[in-house]
Every structure is written in structure tokens, then in C-alpha cells.
């Protein structure tokens, strides 16, 4: 099987379909004789099973989704998890904007790219991996980025996570760990075994107690970008 | 009564965080936040217990009066029962009849 590096882990898998092959290709590693941390090998007949439940899924999409789920479940065993968020990197630090689909995560982070240009890039527009290494929480681009193919093979320490909601007025405030936990839980994989769920909850609590967490209401404007940037980066004036 | 199978509890400071795992996710897809009393009662209800047992253990553990203990227990039971997390037992039916 081919070897890849996702989220600082050696992953072994053999995708067959174009979307995953293409999105995973930047993560291929030439290393040999390394033991994979994770092997992604879906059960036989999984594509037919998925398409039976969701006939609009092409085999290509079924592969992409199934491999993504298997990777993110395996990640739970390595102090990591998936967060449904759009992650933007600015000046080497990652800012994650999380919300249910359709809230405007990508719209908000694309505002950051417009505002900050070459100082910034989208790390993963929909499903970044976050993972503790040596006590620091990092965000990673992965091949798995939802409907978007906006993701980069890169890593950055997490400066903050913001739970986004759409509103008429722009405001942002800090959340306590207890306030943020239900929001974070809603934006990750919940259908887990007991063992996976235990790892997930432990990582989730570690994220909530070590990372600046925010709640923001915003419209689509430059003012909203300045507001989240100023608050989350700790910069007083832009 | 007792808490159904398939829930895990972890603590952060004095707050308890509960999520479903395995098959339990089919019926309850959410997170439960518990205060210190809630954690205590949750842990008691991992084994079969009646409301009166819970109230008296709350009284002896925290030194609260019987009335407060009963009110706290009832509020807690409403919350977990409302979320469908309690497996009811018929073992001590006469306790209920007395009310």
C-alpha cells in the first residue's frame, strides 16, 4: 500500500478513485521501512453499502467519505480529532471557525484571505485535523476537506477556535470551556465506539481547557473580519 | 432505576461531561453537562438506586437538609429521564405507591 503523512502520522492506504487520489497526492511520502501509524482499509463491498443508503453518492465520493471517516476515527487514538471548521493560517498561526454547514465559515475565512493576502492561506476549508503534540495543539491540512478541495499540506499551532453564528450584528466574546464543549462536540464525529468516544471526549476536554475559545455573530463584511482578527490574535489595532 | 448502558463521563474542574457511545448514539445524540451534585448522582445511578436512596446519600455526603436533597434529586431525575437516559425498574414499586 502507498504511504502518506497526515497530521504528523504515517498512514497506509490504497485509494482507487480520482478525488482521493488527487487530494492525497501532496501527502505521499517516499519514506520506506516505516511502520504505519494508521492503516485505512475499508471493509469489502463498502461502496455498494454506502450507495444503497445514499444512491446519489458516486463510487468516487463514497471512497473519499469513507476513507475520511476511517482516518478521523483512527486519529482519536493519537491525541487528535476532526473539527468541522474552516481553518485559516495567518502569520504562522491557525484560526479555526467552526459552525454547522451553511453558516458562512468559508465566507468568513475567505474574508481573511482578501484582507491579509500573502500573509495568510486556507489550511483546510471544512475538516481540519487538530492534534496535540508535546502539549501544543496544532491544526493540519488533510486530503479530507468536505465538498471543497481547499486544503494545504501544512501545519500551524492553533491560536484560537471560534464558534460562528450568522447575525445582523457583529460581536465576539470568549467562551468558557464548559460553554464551548457542547458546540465543539456538535462539530465532530459523534458515532463512535466506546473506546473511540472515550479518546474523543478526553481530547475534546483538553482542547476546551487549553485553547482560547470564542463565540462570534457576524454578517458578511470587512468589519467582521477585523473584529475576529483583533480579538483572536490579541492585536489591538489593525 | 439506573443510567442506561453506553454513556461515558469525564470531568473538567467541577463539571461533568457526558456523551453517548456505541449504540446509545442512535437514541441520544447530545452532550450532558453536570454540576458537582449531578456528577455525584450520576455515579450513584450507574448502579440501581431509588430516588429516596439518592436523596439520603446526598444528605449524608453534602450535609444538605432532606428537603433540598429531594428537590435536587428530582431536578436531576427530570433532566436525565427527559433525555431518555434512565432505565426504569419495577423492583421497588411500593416506594412509588406510598406517594
CSV table of C-alpha atoms in Angstrom, one decimal, chain A residues 6-159:
chain,number,residue,atom,x,y,z
A,6,UNK,CA,-1.4,13.1,7.5
A,7,UNK,CA,-1.4,15.2,10.7
A,8,UNK,CA,2.1,14.1,11.5
A,9,UNK,CA,1.2,10.4,11.2
A,10,UNK,CA,2.3,7.7,8.7
A,11,UNK,CA,-0.9,6.5,7.0
A,12,UNK,CA,-1.1,3.5,4.8
A,13,UNK,CA,-3.9,3.2,2.2
A,14,UNK,CA,-4.6,2.4,-1.4
A,15,UNK,CA,-7.3,4.7,-2.8
A,16,UNK,CA,-8.7,3.8,-6.3
A,17,UNK,CA,-10.8,6.8,-7.3
A,18,UNK,CA,-9.7,10.1,-8.7
A,19,UNK,CA,-10.9,12.6,-6.0
A,20,UNK,CA,-9.0,11.0,-3.1
A,21,UNK,CA,-6.0,10.0,-5.3
A,22,UNK,CA,-5.6,13.6,-6.4
A,23,UNK,CA,-6.3,15.2,-3.0
A,24,UNK,CA,-4.0,12.8,-1.2
A,25,UNK,CA,-1.1,13.0,-3.6
A,26,UNK,CA,0.6,16.0,-1.9
A,27,UNK,CA,0.8,13.9,1.2
A,28,UNK,CA,2.6,10.9,-0.3
A,29,UNK,CA,5.9,10.1,1.4
A,30,UNK,CA,8.9,8.5,-0.1
A,31,UNK,CA,9.9,7.0,3.2
A,32,UNK,CA,10.3,3.3,3.2
A,33,UNK,CA,10.6,0.7,6.0
A,34,UNK,CA,8.5,2.8,8.4
A,35,UNK,CA,5.7,1.3,10.3
A,36,UNK,CA,2.4,3.0,9.6
A,37,UNK,CA,0.6,4.5,12.5
A,38,UNK,CA,-2.7,4.0,10.7
A,39,UNK,CA,-3.9,1.6,8.0
A,40,UNK,CA,-7.0,2.7,6.2
A,41,UNK,CA,-8.7,-0.4,4.7
A,42,UNK,CA,-12.4,-0.2,4.3
A,43,UNK,CA,-14.5,-3.4,4.6
A,44,UNK,CA,-15.2,-5.2,1.3
A,45,UNK,CA,-18.3,-4.0,-0.5
A,46,UNK,CA,-18.4,-0.7,1.4
A,47,UNK,CA,-19.1,1.3,-1.7
A,48,UNK,CA,-22.2,-0.7,-2.6
A,49,UNK,CA,-23.4,-0.4,1.0
A,50,UNK,CA,-23.0,3.4,1.0
A,51,UNK,CA,-24.7,3.7,-2.3
A,52,UNK,CA,-27.6,1.6,-1.2
A,53,UNK,CA,-28.2,4.1,1.6
A,54,UNK,CA,-27.3,7.1,-0.5
A,55,UNK,CA,-27.8,6.4,-4.2
A,56,UNK,CA,-26.6,9.9,-5.2
A,57,UNK,CA,-23.1,9.0,-4.0
A,58,UNK,CA,-20.7,8.1,-6.8
A,59,UNK,CA,-18.1,5.4,-6.0
A,60,UNK,CA,-15.6,8.2,-6.1
A,61,UNK,CA,-17.4,10.2,-3.4
A,62,UNK,CA,-18.2,7.1,-1.3
A,63,UNK,CA,-14.4,6.3,-1.2
A,64,UNK,CA,-13.5,9.9,-0.3
A,65,UNK,CA,-16.0,10.0,2.5
A,66,UNK,CA,-15.4,6.5,3.9
A,67,UNK,CA,-11.6,6.9,4.0
A,68,UNK,CA,-12.1,10.3,5.6
A,69,UNK,CA,-14.2,8.9,8.4
A,70,UNK,CA,-11.9,6.0,9.0
A,71,UNK,CA,-8.9,8.3,9.2
A,72,UNK,CA,-10.6,10.7,11.6
A,73,UNK,CA,-11.7,7.8,13.8
A,74,UNK,CA,-8.2,6.4,13.9
A,75,UNK,CA,-6.8,9.9,14.7
A,76,UNK,CA,-8.7,9.7,18.0
A,77,UNK,CA,-6.0,7.2,19.2
A,78,UNK,CA,-3.3,9.8,18.7
A,79,UNK,CA,-4.5,12.8,20.8
A,80,UNK,CA,-6.2,14.2,17.7
A,81,UNK,CA,-9.7,14.7,16.3
A,82,UNK,CA,-11.5,16.3,13.3
A,83,UNK,CA,-13.2,19.6,13.8
A,84,UNK,CA,-15.8,20.7,11.3
A,85,UNK,CA,-14.4,24.2,10.6
A,86,UNK,CA,-12.7,26.4,8.1
A,87,UNK,CA,-9.1,26.9,9.2
A,88,UNK,CA,-7.1,29.9,8.1
A,89,UNK,CA,-3.4,30.4,8.8
A,90,UNK,CA,-2.1,33.9,9.4
A,91,UNK,CA,1.5,34.8,10.2
A,92,UNK,CA,2.1,31.1,11.1
A,93,UNK,CA,-0.8,30.6,13.5
A,94,UNK,CA,-4.1,28.8,12.8
A,95,UNK,CA,-7.5,30.3,13.4
A,96,UNK,CA,-10.5,27.9,13.2
A,97,UNK,CA,-14.0,29.0,12.5
A,98,UNK,CA,-16.5,26.2,13.3
A,99,UNK,CA,-20.2,26.1,12.7
A,100,UNK,CA,-22.9,23.9,11.1
A,101,UNK,CA,-22.9,23.8,7.3
A,102,UNK,CA,-24.3,26.8,5.7
A,103,UNK,CA,-23.4,29.3,8.4
A,104,UNK,CA,-20.7,31.0,6.5
A,105,UNK,CA,-17.4,29.6,7.8
A,106,UNK,CA,-15.8,29.6,4.4
A,107,UNK,CA,-17.1,33.0,3.6
A,108,UNK,CA,-15.6,34.4,6.8
A,109,UNK,CA,-12.2,32.9,6.2
A,110,UNK,CA,-12.1,33.9,2.6
A,111,UNK,CA,-12.6,37.5,4.0
A,112,UNK,CA,-9.4,36.9,6.0
A,113,UNK,CA,-7.6,35.9,2.8
A,114,UNK,CA,-8.8,39.0,1.0
A,115,UNK,CA,-7.8,41.2,3.9
A,116,UNK,CA,-4.3,39.7,4.6
A,117,UNK,CA,-3.2,38.4,1.2
A,118,UNK,CA,0.1,36.5,1.1
A,119,UNK,CA,0.4,36.6,4.9
A,120,UNK,CA,-2.5,34.0,5.0
A,121,UNK,CA,-3.8,30.9,3.4
A,122,UNK,CA,-6.6,28.4,3.9
A,123,UNK,CA,-5.3,25.3,5.8
A,124,UNK,CA,-8.4,23.3,5.4
A,125,UNK,CA,-11.8,24.7,4.4
A,126,UNK,CA,-14.0,22.1,6.1
A,127,UNK,CA,-12.5,19.3,8.2
A,128,UNK,CA,-9.0,20.2,9.6
A,129,UNK,CA,-7.3,17.7,11.9
A,130,UNK,CA,-6.3,19.1,15.3
A,131,UNK,CA,-3.8,17.2,17.3
A,132,UNK,CA,-1.8,17.7,20.5
A,133,UNK,CA,2.0,17.1,20.1
A,134,UNK,CA,4.3,17.8,23.0
A,135,UNK,CA,1.5,19.6,24.8
A,136,UNK,CA,0.8,22.0,21.9
A,137,UNK,CA,-2.4,21.9,19.8
A,138,UNK,CA,-1.7,22.0,16.1
A,139,UNK,CA,-4.1,22.2,13.1
A,140,UNK,CA,-3.3,20.3,10.0
A,141,UNK,CA,-4.4,20.4,6.4
A,142,UNK,CA,-5.5,16.9,5.2
A,143,UNK,CA,-6.9,15.5,1.9
A,144,UNK,CA,-10.3,15.5,3.6
A,145,UNK,CA,-11.9,18.9,3.2
A,146,UNK,CA,-15.6,18.2,2.5
A,147,UNK,CA,-17.0,19.4,-0.7
A,148,UNK,CA,-14.2,21.9,-1.1
A,149,UNK,CA,-10.7,20.9,-2.3
A,150,UNK,CA,-9.3,23.9,-0.4
A,151,UNK,CA,-6.7,22.3,1.8
A,152,UNK,CA,-2.9,22.5,2.1
A,153,UNK,CA,-0.3,20.1,3.3
A,154,UNK,CA,0.8,22.3,6.2
A,155,UNK,CA,0.6,22.6,10.0
A,156,UNK,CA,0.3,25.5,12.4
A,157,UNK,CA,-0.2,25.9,16.1
A,158,UNK,CA,-3.8,26.8,17.0
A,159,UNK,CA,-4.3,30.4,18.1
